[in-house]
C-alpha positions as semicolon CSV with decimal commas, in nm:
position;residue;x (nm);y (nm);z (nm)
1;M;-6,780;-6,168;7,846
2;L;-6,928;-6,241;7,527
3;N;-7,243;-6,079;7,357
4;Y;-7,480;-6,142;7,195
5;Y;-7,861;-5,986;6,954
6;Y;-8,046;-6,204;7,153
7;K;-8,155;-6,390;7,467
8;D;-8,505;-6,557;7,540
9;S;-8,580;-6,860;7,720
10;I;-8,757;-7,122;7,444
11;Q;-9,065;-7,127;7,629
12;S;-9,063;-6,788;7,574
13;F;-8,935;-6,784;7,172
14;L;-9,246;-7,031;7,088
15;E;-9,479;-6,808;7,232
16;K;-9,336;-6,495;7,037
17;T;-9,421;-6,414;6,654
18;T;-9,168;-6,461;6,387
19;E;-9,209;-6,074;6,358
20;E;-9,076;-5,972;6,682
21;V;-8,811;-6,170;6,755
22;I;-8,612;-6,064;6,400
23;G;-8,741;-5,699;6,509
24;E;-8,514;-5,772;6,862
25;I;-8,246;-5,894;6,721
26;I;-8,184;-5,624;6,480
27;L;-8,231;-5,361;6,714
28;A;-8,015;-5,532;6,931
29;N;-7,763;-5,528;6,587
30;Q;-7,853;-5,110;6,556
31;F;-8,038;-5,250;6,239
32;D;-7,766;-5,281;6,067
33;S;-7,929;-5,619;5,900
34;T;-8,042;-5,660;5,443
35;L;-8,340;-5,858;5,328
36;A;-8,139;-6,118;5,267
37;Q;-8,041;-6,233;5,628
38;N;-8,345;-6,126;5,764
39;K;-8,539;-6,349;5,493
40;S;-8,258;-6,682;5,632
41;W;-8,370;-6,540;6,029
42;E;-8,701;-6,608;5,936
43;I;-8,632;-6,939;5,830
44;Q;-8,414;-7,020;6,106
45;I;-8,637;-6,945;6,352
46;S;-8,956;-7,208;6,112
47;I;-8,680;-7,456;6,230
48;L;-8,621;-7,416;6,570
49;R;-8,979;-7,389;6,606
50;E;-9,031;-7,729;6,498
51;A;-8,737;-7,859;6,674
52;F;-8,776;-7,686;7,024
53;W;-9,165;-7,729;7,076
54;N;-9,217;-7,939;7,448
55;F;-8,792;-7,806;7,531
56;E;-8,668;-7,596;7,840
57;G;-8,402;-7,405;7,812
58;T;-8,202;-7,067;7,626
59;L;-8,153;-6,955;7,281
60;F;-7,922;-6,748;7,166
61;F;-7,868;-6,583;6,794
62;E;-7,593;-6,417;6,622
63;F;-7,333;-6,539;6,995
64;S;-6,990;-6,370;6,950
65;I;-6,647;-6,558;6,957
66;P;-6,479;-6,258;6,910
67;R;-6,103;-6,395;6,852
68;M;-6,259;-6,575;6,520
69;G;-6,421;-6,217;6,456
70;K;-6,760;-6,399;6,383
71;R;-7,074;-6,490;6,567
72;V;-7,287;-6,826;6,611
73;D;-7,586;-6,814;6,443
74;V;-7,743;-7,013;6,699
75;L;-7,626;-7,140;7,022
76;A;-7,923;-7,373;7,225
77;I;-7,888;-7,464;7,652
78;I;-8,132;-7,708;7,655
79;Q;-8,059;-7,949;7,963
80;G;-7,752;-7,905;8,050
81;V;-7,663;-7,991;7,648
82;V;-7,522;-7,656;7,408
83;F;-7,543;-7,648;7,089
84;V;-7,370;-7,472;6,846
85;I;-7,635;-7,438;6,532
86;E;-7,442;-7,303;6,214
87;F;-7,801;-7,256;5,971
88;K;-7,656;-7,291;5,559
89;V;-8,027;-7,184;5,456
90;G;-8,105;-7,346;5,115
91;E;-7,751;-7,550;5,083
92;Q;-7,792;-7,900;4,927
93;N;-7,457;-8,086;5,006
94;Y;-7,259;-8,097;5,341
95;Y;-6,915;-7,861;5,289
96;R;-6,615;-7,936;5,427
97;S;-6,575;-7,617;5,491
98;N;-6,877;-7,546;5,674
99;L;-6,874;-7,838;5,966
100;E;-6,518;-7,704;6,028
101;Q;-6,643;-7,290;6,069
102;V;-6,922;-7,486;6,318
103;W;-6,650;-7,746;6,486
104;D;-6,428;-7,497;6,507
105;Y;-6,612;-7,220;6,657
106;A;-6,729;-7,503;6,922
107;L;-6,307;-7,523;6,930
108;D;-6,333;-7,176;7,075
109;L;-6,606;-7,211;7,263
110;K;-6,456;-7,565;7,450
111;N;-6,075;-7,373;7,487
112;F;-6,137;-7,011;7,560
113;H;-6,415;-6,930;7,750
114;E;-6,408;-7,066;8,074
115;P;-6,868;-7,235;8,171
116;S;-6,742;-7,443;7,826
117;H;-6,445;-7,578;7,959
118;K;-6,670;-7,838;8,170
119;A;-6,991;-7,858;7,926
120;F;-7,081;-8,077;7,675
121;L;-7,070;-7,847;7,332
122;V;-7,240;-7,979;7,062
123;P;-7,159;-7,837;6,723
124;V;-7,434;-7,882;6,408
125;L;-7,450;-7,823;6,080
126;V;-7,817;-7,746;5,968
127;A;-7,774;-7,771;5,599
128;T;-8,200;-7,794;5,557
129;E;-8,217;-7,934;5,242
130;A;-7,990;-8,204;5,204
131;K;-8,040;-8,539;5,197
132;Y;-8,109;-8,699;5,465
133;S;-7,775;-8,782;5,697
134;S;-7,740;-9,040;6,027
135;G;-7,708;-8,734;6,285
136;E;-7,489;-9,006;6,523
137;V;-7,397;-8,834;6,811
138;L;-6,975;-8,937;6,834
139;T;-6,758;-8,817;7,050
140;T;-6,381;-8,845;7,046
141;S;-6,034;-8,916;7,243
142;H;-6,025;-8,607;7,375
143;K;-6,240;-8,699;7,647
144;D;-6,256;-8,283;7,642
145;N;-6,730;-8,303;7,612
146;L;-6,721;-8,178;7,310
147;S;-6,852;-8,400;7,063
148;L;-6,827;-8,389;6,636
149;P;-7,000;-8,206;6,408
150;I;-7,360;-8,300;6,341
151;K;-7,477;-8,290;5,973
152;V;-7,815;-8,259;5,952
153;N;-8,100;-8,132;5,738
154;K;-8,420;-7,902;5,864
155;G;-8,643;-8,175;5,897
156;E;-8,432;-8,420;6,132
157;F;-8,318;-8,172;6,299
158;R;-8,579;-8,217;6,603
159;A;-8,506;-8,537;6,616
160;V;-8,077;-8,509;6,645
161;I;-8,177;-8,235;6,927
162;C;-8,334;-8,563;7,101
163;R;-8,109;-8,869;7,042
164;T;-7,750;-8,592;7,160
165;I;-7,954;-8,539;7,444
166;E;-8,059;-8,895;7,565
167;F;-7,695;-9,012;7,476
168;F;-7,568;-8,677;7,753
169;G;-7,844;-8,749;7,982
170;Y;-7,559;-8,666;8,228
171;A;-7,501;-8,298;8,184
172;Q;-7,486;-8,117;8,439
173;I;-7,682;-7,820;8,431
174;L;-7,561;-7,430;8,289
175;H;-7,689;-7,094;8,395
176;P;-7,760;-6,919;8,088
177;D;-7,658;-6,560;8,236
178;R;-7,331;-6,703;8,327
179;F;-7,232;-6,903;8,042
180;A;-7,252;-6,564;7,846
181;K;-7,115;-6,339;8,105
182;G;-6,817;-6,571;8,154
183;R;-6,422;-6,503;8,149
184;Y;-6,282;-6,532;7,711
185;Y;-5,969;-6,540;7,745
186;P;-5,867;-6,736;7,423
187;T;-5,456;-6,696;7,291
188;P;-5,445;-6,584;6,965
189;T;-5,210;-6,703;6,726
190;I;-4,972;-6,371;6,574
191;V;-5,103;-6,457;6,261
192;E;-5,493;-6,398;6,438
193;A;-5,331;-6,099;6,609
194;A;-5,184;-5,944;6,300
195;L;-5,506;-5,876;6,137
196;T;-5,720;-5,749;6,421
197;L;-5,448;-5,508;6,513
198;Y;-5,410;-5,393;6,130
199;Q;-5,801;-5,313;6,120
200;S;-5,875;-5,241;6,504
201;H;-5,519;-5,152;6,647
202;T;-5,674;-5,285;6,944
203;V;-5,600;-5,671;7,018
204;D;-5,742;-5,670;7,385
205;E;-6,081;-5,848;7,218
206;I;-5,919;-6,133;7,115
207;T;-5,607;-6,131;7,318
208;R;-5,641;-6,286;7,759
209;S;-5,692;-6,043;8,033
210;D;-5,683;-6,365;8,330
211;A;-5,341;-6,203;8,662
212;E;-5,083;-6,471;8,426
213;A;-5,120;-6,202;8,066
214;K;-5,135;-5,912;8,224
215;N;-4,743;-5,847;8,206
216;L;-4,866;-5,823;7,840
217;T;-5,029;-5,509;7,894
218;K;-4,776;-5,343;8,126
219;T;-4,477;-5,416;7,887
220;T;-4,673;-5,262;7,631
221;S;-4,737;-4,982;7,835
222;V;-4,372;-4,945;7,973
223;I;-4,242;-4,968;7,649
224;S;-4,508;-4,618;7,531
225;K;-4,369;-4,389;7,847
226;I;-4,036;-4,472;7,736
227;I;-4,065;-4,311;7,382
228;A;-4,361;-4,040;7,515
229;T;-4,060;-3,956;7,747
230;A;-3,788;-3,947;7,507
231;K;-3,988;-3,719;7,297
232;L;-4,018;-3,530;7,561
233;E;-3,687;-3,535;7,687
234;K;-3,540;-3,513;7,345
235;R;-3,339;-3,812;7,495
236;K;-3,258;-4,122;7,278
237;I;-3,288;-4,439;7,450
238;I;-3,277;-4,842;7,367
239;C;-3,495;-5,054;7,543
240;F;-3,456;-5,466;7,578
241;V;-3,778;-5,676;7,614
242;T;-3,668;-6,067;7,626
243;G;-3,902;-6,381;7,735
244;V;-3,996;-6,723;7,735
245;P;-4,031;-6,876;7,392
246;G;-4,412;-6,795;7,244
247;A;-4,498;-6,511;7,573
248;G;-4,588;-6,288;7,285
249;K;-4,222;-6,052;7,265
250;T;-4,335;-6,024;6,812
251;L;-4,764;-5,922;6,979
252;V;-4,596;-5,652;7,219
253;G;-4,391;-5,502;6,905
254;L;-4,663;-5,511;6,674
255;K;-4,852;-5,356;6,909
256;V;-4,644;-5,086;7,010
257;A;-4,626;-5,039;6,681
258;T;-4,981;-4,991;6,608
259;S;-5,030;-4,731;6,893
260;H;-4,807;-4,511;6,727
261;L;-4,882;-4,422;6,427
262;D;-4,943;-4,074;6,433
263;E;-4,715;-3,933;6,179
264;I;-4,864;-3,556;6,191
265;N;-4,652;-3,497;6,520
266;G;-4,322;-3,703;6,420
267;N;-4,493;-4,048;6,630
268;A;-4,436;-4,331;6,336
269;S;-4,270;-4,580;6,408
270;V;-4,204;-4,942;6,213
271;Y;-4,203;-5,238;6,307
272;L;-3,924;-5,465;6,239
273;S;-3,816;-5,884;6,130
274;G;-3,538;-6,018;6,023
275;N;-3,688;-6,334;6,032
276;G;-3,787;-6,328;5,635
277;P;-4,095;-6,602;5,660
278;L;-4,259;-6,480;5,933
279;V;-4,233;-6,125;5,765
280;A;-4,326;-6,269;5,364
281;I;-4,631;-6,507;5,567
282;L;-4,783;-6,181;5,757
283;Q;-4,800;-5,972;5,520
284;E;-5,027;-6,223;5,247
285;A;-5,224;-6,309;5,501
286;L;-5,278;-5,932;5,590
287;A;-5,319;-5,894;5,215
288;R;-5,545;-6,170;5,172
289;D;-5,793;-6,048;5,410
290;K;-5,739;-5,674;5,243
291;I;-5,832;-5,825;4,951
292;K;-6,166;-6,039;5,166
293;N;-6,269;-5,715;5,353
294;E;-6,261;-5,482;4,971
295;K;-6,453;-5,736;4,832
296;A;-6,745;-5,767;5,064
297;N;-6,797;-5,402;4,977
298;G;-6,772;-5,494;4,629
299;I;-6,409;-5,344;4,532
300;K;-6,163;-5,508;4,302
301;L;-5,822;-5,468;4,483
302;T;-5,523;-5,684;4,378
303;K;-5,285;-5,874;4,536
304;G;-5,007;-5,591;4,484
305;K;-5,161;-5,336;4,623
306;A;-5,271;-5,496;4,862
307;K;-4,961;-5,607;4,992
308;A;-4,803;-5,240;4,926
309;S;-5,026;-5,154;5,199
310;V;-4,913;-5,372;5,429
311;K;-4,595;-5,359;5,451
312;T;-4,571;-5,046;5,597
313;F;-4,724;-5,218;5,913
314;V;-4,467;-5,491;5,873
315;Q;-4,128;-5,461;5,736
316;N;-3,841;-5,711;5,665
317;I;-3,502;-5,586;5,873
318;H;-3,259;-5,616;5,573
319;H;-3,468;-5,404;5,322
320;Y;-3,472;-5,097;5,565
321;R;-3,084;-5,236;5,649
322;D;-3,088;-5,152;5,244
323;A;-3,248;-4,832;5,187
324;Y;-3,097;-4,666;5,481
325;L;-2,693;-4,746;5,263
326;V;-2,812;-4,577;4,966
327;D;-3,050;-4,255;5,137
328;P;-2,782;-4,070;5,390
329;N;-3,132;-3,889;5,565
330;P;-3,293;-3,968;5,873
331;P;-3,538;-4,249;5,865
332;Y;-3,946;-4,154;5,859
333;D;-3,974;-4,295;6,173
334;H;-3,842;-4,202;6,524
335;V;-3,942;-4,571;6,658
336;A;-3,838;-4,855;6,570
337;I;-3,924;-5,187;6,677
338;F;-3,632;-5,468;6,588
339;D;-3,756;-5,840;6,641
340;E;-3,578;-6,109;6,715
341;A;-3,296;-5,942;6,747
342;Q;-3,072;-6,150;6,931
343;R;-3,050;-6,297;6,480
344;A;-2,872;-5,945;6,447
345;W;-2,495;-5,971;6,277
346;N;-2,195;-6,017;6,451
347;R;-1,953;-5,761;6,258
348;D;-1,763;-6,020;6,088
349;Q;-2,100;-6,148;5,918
350;T;-2,241;-5,834;5,853
351;V;-1,913;-5,665;5,660
352;K;-1,863;-5,965;5,462
353;F;-2,215;-5,925;5,271
354;M;-2,194;-5,544;5,227
355;R;-1,890;-5,657;5,013
356;Q;-1,959;-5,968;4,917
357;K;-2,359;-5,883;4,806
358;K;-2,366;-5,498;4,826
359;G;-2,036;-5,337;4,704
360;Q;-1,958;-5,146;5,018
361;H;-1,588;-5,226;5,056
362;N;-1,551;-4,937;5,359
363;F;-1,859;-5,076;5,572
364;E;-1,705;-5,119;5,955
365;Y;-2,030;-5,169;6,097
366;S;-2,173;-5,467;6,276
367;E;-2,555;-5,523;6,190
368;P;-2,707;-5,344;6,581
369;E;-2,405;-5,069;6,498
370;F;-2,496;-4,892;6,192
371;L;-2,912;-4,975;6,226
372;I;-2,863;-4,792;6,564
373;S;-2,659;-4,580;6,324
374;C;-2,962;-4,501;6,112
375;L;-3,173;-4,361;6,443
376;D;-2,919;-4,163;6,550
377;R;-2,946;-3,932;6,257
378;H;-3,214;-3,809;6,413
379;K;-3,099;-3,507;6,589
380;D;-3,398;-3,411;6,844
381;W;-3,500;-3,800;6,969
382;A;-3,466;-4,186;6,880
383;V;-3,626;-4,444;7,027
384;V;-3,529;-4,780;6,947
385;V;-3,685;-5,128;7,139
386;C;-3,481;-5,491;7,051
387;L;-3,728;-5,773;7,103
388;V;-3,532;-6,118;7,284
389;G;-3,610;-6,484;7,202
390;G;-3,288;-6,650;7,503
391;G;-3,127;-6,953;7,361
392;Q;-3,268;-6,836;7,001
393;E;-3,012;-6,741;6,808
394;I;-3,013;-6,995;6,478
395;N;-2,773;-6,897;6,220
396;T;-2,400;-6,840;6,130
397;G;-2,315;-6,481;6,247
398;E;-2,602;-6,390;6,437
399;A;-2,479;-6,281;6,743
400;G;-2,688;-6,229;7,129
401;I;-2,764;-5,977;7,234
402;S;-2,456;-5,864;7,375
403;E;-2,386;-5,738;6,987
404;W;-2,635;-5,447;7,077
405;L;-2,496;-5,395;7,433
406;A;-2,112;-5,328;7,275
407;A;-2,257;-5,109;7,021
408;I;-2,437;-4,906;7,320
409;K;-2,068;-4,900;7,466
410;N;-1,874;-4,853;7,162
411;R;-2,081;-4,610;7,024
412;F;-2,346;-4,425;7,147
413;S;-2,308;-4,404;7,485
414;Y;-2,468;-4,136;7,546
415;W;-2,790;-4,335;7,420
416;D;-3,015;-4,428;7,778
417;V;-3,055;-4,860;7,775
418;F;-3,326;-4,961;7,914
419;I;-3,287;-5,342;8,021
420;S;-3,512;-5,634;8,198
421;P;-3,272;-5,770;8,474
422;N;-3,362;-6,154;8,243
423;L;-3,085;-6,033;8,040
424;T;-2,821;-6,130;8,255
425;D;-2,964;-6,488;8,266
426;S;-2,647;-6,741;8,098
427;E;-2,951;-6,828;7,735
428;Y;-2,837;-6,435;7,700
429;S;-2,475;-6,407;7,678
430;A;-2,506;-6,069;7,815
431;S;-2,422;-6,026;8,184
432;D;-2,076;-5,920;8,184
433;I;-2,045;-5,702;7,870
434;I;-2,402;-5,511;8,090
435;S;-2,172;-5,477;8,383
436;E;-1,945;-5,307;8,142
437;L;-2,189;-5,037;7,985
438;Q;-2,321;-4,950;8,345
439;L;-1,933;-4,769;8,362
440;R;-2,022;-4,606;8,087
441;T;-2,399;-4,497;8,039
442;N;-2,726;-4,458;8,223
443;V;-2,891;-4,804;8,318
444;S;-3,245;-4,825;8,377
445;L;-3,361;-5,236;8,515
446;D;-3,730;-5,288;8,405
447;S;-3,882;-5,612;8,572
448;E;-4,216;-5,525;8,361
449;L;-3,957;-5,571;8,049
450;H;-3,970;-5,948;8,057
451;L;-4,245;-6,132;7,947
452;G;-4,197;-6,480;8,191
453;V;-4,538;-6,717;8,042
454;S;-4,562;-6,867;7,703
455;M;-4,891;-6,741;7,517
456;R;-4,796;-6,988;7,230
457;S;-4,931;-7,298;7,466
458;F;-5,307;-7,246;7,643
459;R;-5,303;-7,539;7,738
460;A;-4,963;-7,536;7,936
461;E;-4,756;-7,197;7,955
462;N;-4,422;-7,390;8,094
463;L;-4,389;-7,597;7,766
464;S;-4,045;-7,419;7,727
465;L;-3,955;-7,415;8,116
466;F;-4,005;-7,823;8,021
467;V;-3,779;-7,789;7,669
468;K;-3,509;-7,548;7,839
469;H;-3,489;-7,857;8,105
470;V;-3,498;-8,121;7,841
471;L;-3,232;-7,930;7,645
472;D;-2,963;-7,888;7,926
473;M;-3,026;-8,233;8,095
474;N;-3,154;-8,167;8,377
475;Q;-3,327;-8,460;8,364
476;E;-3,505;-8,474;8,731
477;K;-3,687;-8,088;8,645
478;A;-3,766;-8,246;8,336
479;I;-3,954;-8,457;8,452
480;E;-4,109;-8,249;8,721
481;A;-4,185;-7,968;8,422
482;Y;-4,376;-8,280;8,249
483;L;-4,578;-8,401;8,527
484;K;-4,762;-8,057;8,541
485;L;-4,806;-8,042;8,190
486;K;-4,935;-8,335;8,080
487;D;-5,271;-8,349;8,094
488;K;-5,303;-8,022;7,980
489;Y;-5,054;-8,057;7,671
490;P;-5,070;-8,418;7,494
491;I;-4,665;-8,534;7,423
492;V;-4,648;-8,857;7,275
493;L;-4,274;-9,071;7,106
494;T;-4,263;-9,281;6,880
495;R;-4,060;-9,446;6,646
496;N;-4,285;-9,458;6,339
497;L;-4,385;-9,148;6,112
498;K;-4,618;-9,319;5,973
499;K;-4,817;-9,352;6,325
500;A;-4,729;-9,049;6,418
501;K;-4,918;-8,873;6,091
502;E;-5,198;-9,100;6,257
503;W;-5,156;-8,933;6,597
504;L;-5,174;-8,543;6,447
505;K;-5,449;-8,589;6,200
506;Q;-5,701;-8,754;6,524
507;K;-5,570;-8,467;6,735
508;A;-5,713;-8,210;6,563
509;R;-6,022;-8,149;6,518
510;G;-6,201;-7,840;6,298
511;S;-5,932;-7,581;6,062
512;E;-5,717;-7,653;6,359
513;R;-5,267;-7,692;6,204
514;Y;-5,093;-7,963;6,241
515;G;-4,744;-8,004;6,006
516;I;-4,430;-8,187;6,049
517;V;-4,084;-8,024;6,134
518;V;-3,724;-8,039;6,145
519;S;-3,416;-7,973;6,170
520;S;-3,221;-7,790;5,889
521;Q;-2,948;-8,052;5,957
522;A;-3,172;-8,408;5,976
523;Q;-3,004;-8,504;5,606
524;R;-3,056;-8,839;5,672
525;L;-3,406;-8,820;5,696
526;K;-3,484;-8,938;5,337
527;P;-3,615;-9,275;5,360
528;F;-3,867;-9,146;5,532
529;A;-3,928;-8,937;5,224
530;I;-3,825;-8,571;5,463
531;D;-3,565;-8,366;5,272
532;V;-3,509;-8,128;5,431
533;K;-3,324;-7,923;5,089
534;S;-3,652;-7,974;4,898
535;P;-3,714;-7,641;4,818
536;M;-4,065;-7,503;5,017
537;N;-4,260;-7,173;4,994
538;P;-4,418;-7,131;5,403
539;V;-4,674;-6,857;5,312
540;Y;-4,779;-7,201;5,141
541;W;-4,749;-7,460;5,445
542;F;-4,858;-7,224;5,713
543;L;-5,161;-7,031;5,531
544;N;-5,330;-7,251;5,263
545;D;-5,566;-7,471;5,303
546;K;-5,627;-7,880;5,342
547;E;-5,624;-7,904;4,979
548;D;-5,343;-7,744;4,857
549;V;-5,060;-7,976;4,875
550;R;-4,807;-7,776;4,979
551;S;-4,990;-7,723;5,349
552;S;-4,878;-7,862;5,627
553;F;-5,199;-8,028;5,617
554;Y;-5,091;-8,306;5,379
555;L;-4,769;-8,430;5,578
556;E;-4,550;-8,421;5,281
557;D;-4,333;-8,095;5,265
558;V;-4,136;-8,004;5,656
559;A;-4,054;-7,682;5,771
560;T;-3,705;-7,699;5,950
561;E;-3,631;-7,367;6,255
562;F;-3,568;-7,116;5,982
563;H;-3,944;-7,140;5,838
564;V;-4,090;-7,170;6,238
565;Q;-3,929;-6,898;6,490
566;G;-4,195;-6,692;6,516
567;L;-4,487;-6,897;6,426
568;E;-4,741;-7,161;6,519
569;L;-4,897;-7,479;6,464
570;D;-5,156;-7,670;6,622
571;W;-5,006;-7,990;6,681
572;A;-4,673;-8,034;6,587
573;C;-4,492;-8,368;6,441
574;I;-4,118;-8,269;6,561
575;T;-3,866;-8,597;6,343
576;W;-3,554;-8,620;6,535
577;D;-3,226;-8,704;6,269
578;G;-2,833;-8,783;6,441
579;D;-2,789;-8,396;6,394
580;L;-2,796;-8,425;6,779
581;R;-2,776;-8,722;7,007
582;Y;-2,810;-8,781;7,354
583;S;-2,504;-8,863;7,553
584;K;-2,466;-8,889;7,920
585;D;-2,133;-8,645;7,877
586;G;-2,370;-8,345;7,676
587;W;-2,545;-8,339;7,340
588;K;-2,324;-8,526;7,064
589;T;-2,390;-8,250;6,783
590;F;-2,351;-8,317;6,355
591;S;-2,411;-8,220;5,984
592;F;-2,409;-8,455;5,729
593;V;-2,135;-8,364;5,449
594;G;-2,083;-8,538;5,145
595;S;-2,155;-8,895;5,315
596;K;-2,091;-8,921;5,663
597;W;-2,148;-8,734;6,018
598;Q;-1,917;-8,524;6,066
599;N;-1,819;-8,426;6,418
600;I;-1,953;-7,951;6,481
601;L;-1,648;-7,876;6,657
602;K;-1,665;-7,475;6,699
603;E;-1,891;-7,365;7,042
604;D;-2,127;-7,082;6,773
605;R;-2,287;-7,390;6,637
606;K;-2,305;-7,663;6,870
607;K;-2,563;-7,429;7,038
608;Y;-2,758;-7,272;6,666
609;L;-2,841;-7,668;6,622
610;I;-2,915;-7,696;7,000
611;N;-3,146;-7,354;7,016
612;A;-3,311;-7,572;6,653
613;Y;-3,420;-7,837;6,843
614;R;-3,560;-7,533;7,132
615;V;-3,805;-7,402;6,859
616;L;-3,900;-7,660;6,727
617;L;-4,006;-7,792;7,019
618;T;-4,192;-7,463;7,120
619;R;-4,363;-7,469;6,831
620;A;-4,729;-7,703;6,896
621;R;-5,000;-7,467;7,044
622;Q;-5,204;-7,823;7,173
623;G;-4,922;-8,130;7,173
624;M;-4,656;-8,264;6,995
625;V;-4,584;-8,566;6,869
626;L;-4,206;-8,698;6,892
627;V;-4,031;-8,893;6,609
628;I;-3,690;-9,049;6,684
629;P;-3,618;-9,331;6,432
630;E;-3,520;-9,695;6,471
631;G;-3,189;-9,649;6,165
632;N;-3,083;-9,892;6,035
633;P;-2,788;-10,173;6,093
634;A;-2,758;-10,182;5,712
635;D;-2,667;-9,794;5,626
636;H;-2,393;-9,621;5,747
637;T;-2,500;-9,250;5,822
638;R;-2,892;-9,400;6,032
639;N;-2,703;-9,668;6,251
640;P;-2,926;-9,716;6,538
641;D;-2,639;-9,605;6,817
642;Y;-2,709;-9,236;6,668
643;Y;-3,083;-9,284;6,761
644;D;-3,104;-9,542;7,051
645;P;-2,981;-9,346;7,310
646;T;-3,223;-9,016;7,193
647;F;-3,497;-9,213;7,245
648;K;-3,430;-9,394;7,596
649;Y;-3,392;-9,078;7,744
650;L;-3,663;-8,888;7,601
651;K;-3,839;-9,261;7,762
652;S;-3,717;-9,219;8,065
653;L;-3,896;-8,820;8,138
654;G;-4,179;-9,010;8,155
655;I;-4,357;-8,908;7,780
656;P;-4,514;-9,264;7,672
657;V;-4,444;-9,455;7,393
658;I;-4,706;-9,522;7,081
């Protein structure tokens, strides 16, 4: 259910004085307004009177868009058409940022507000003093009854209203109360969720509350109970949360961290991630938001000070590890949440790193063993929460979850263990060690510790299942899964990168983010100006706007699995290379060394490469285009035989070709 500061029939609104309308708005807003805001409302009301006379319908002032933390200036329902109106009083230009703002409002309603799903939505930017604009009503290829944003000045506003109603003459009549009280169930990006959590310690208003999303709340609740039990009974507990890609594991970790910040009573918790780009992006987004909010309050805050304050909220696991290499005392926190725990290093990789980079020649721990040992320094109680993605180990030395379980079995068998039953699934490679662990310590299974529904794509919750079947080469099940998602989640196939870029730009609306992602082993895409070795900054790529050449929007810099894991785009272009090739005997894996492709022989490296494509194929929230180059017979490194079988396989699943 959404809220607003004023609601009335158009007829009643026209009969009231300007002072009465503003008075009701201020009253609903608990008298929180300025002289400038009141003057803006006064001008808006005057324009609306001229535009709406003789119309029947309902209008709302300051209609809330919780996921964006904003309010629409005016929302009007006339003859079944919903006008989402943003006023820029005194403005002489139609700025792109303002057009995107009102478009984003309408998109949010279209995507997440149930009564808006089938309604005709028309975003309108009113730049009151701007020059004449045609105010033409245009729809898009999405065919979802959301028009392109219309830009008008105050004088032509009424004409645009009339023209739009005529255009949508067959619109279904909407009941205003049902519209306002309709279900609103958004799925925020991880950056949006982190910003909201940091500001208010809750994401209840901006996250879904439908039955399929309940598991997120239940999982958080189970973890909170485990923490309370550990403290009360002076126990040491480690719990493992599993989930499909995009299910909300990081969100669970951030929610637990923010709900256990009770420093006075020793309940402090810390969220840790070994995903460097994710940590950098979240810290930068939080710092930018903090600077913006302080500026609005008249306070100047430097980037350095802003970042220092947010680093206690999100930390890099390697910095945490290095701090307790030097400090022998127990950590400040009793609760440590390790995100993407499957990416922790095994003993060989950790020992090698410590000896070569840190001068620790007597170090003999795996990364999980050392991290648990830090929390084990507490004499009373401690909790370790491991957030685990199945089949997402993507780099050398990443041990998977079995290394954590082995650490408990071999060194910390007095710790109690709570695990998701799904940890025994094949992609976690942990069933044997779990059986051994059950003979040594107290192991409890709890199904609430598994997140089985992807929340990343609000259009296709079973995208991860489709990708799993594709990479498992289970053609029949892949086709079945594709048929279930294709109407809501567009996937297209092409051999032309230029066409793929055009498709992305056509599909993305408002500020929806799009970009090109490739495997880190895709070294023969250089003829398409894609160089995976070229340095890029993931912070700029993910956070900066369309005017910045370093942003994903420019479609020049590309991101690899290492940059995008744990993050998301709205629309993605996955450009395939000859590193992963379809064959009837299974995927053939290659790395490019010197001037030629070489077979990957080690099983763990084969797994990393397939997992890299799993990460890439599950990044997009709304849809994706797959580019399989045609190759070049004159280039021995880009032989068409390296690409054609993969293209034919994906096409056989029913994916349309553009």
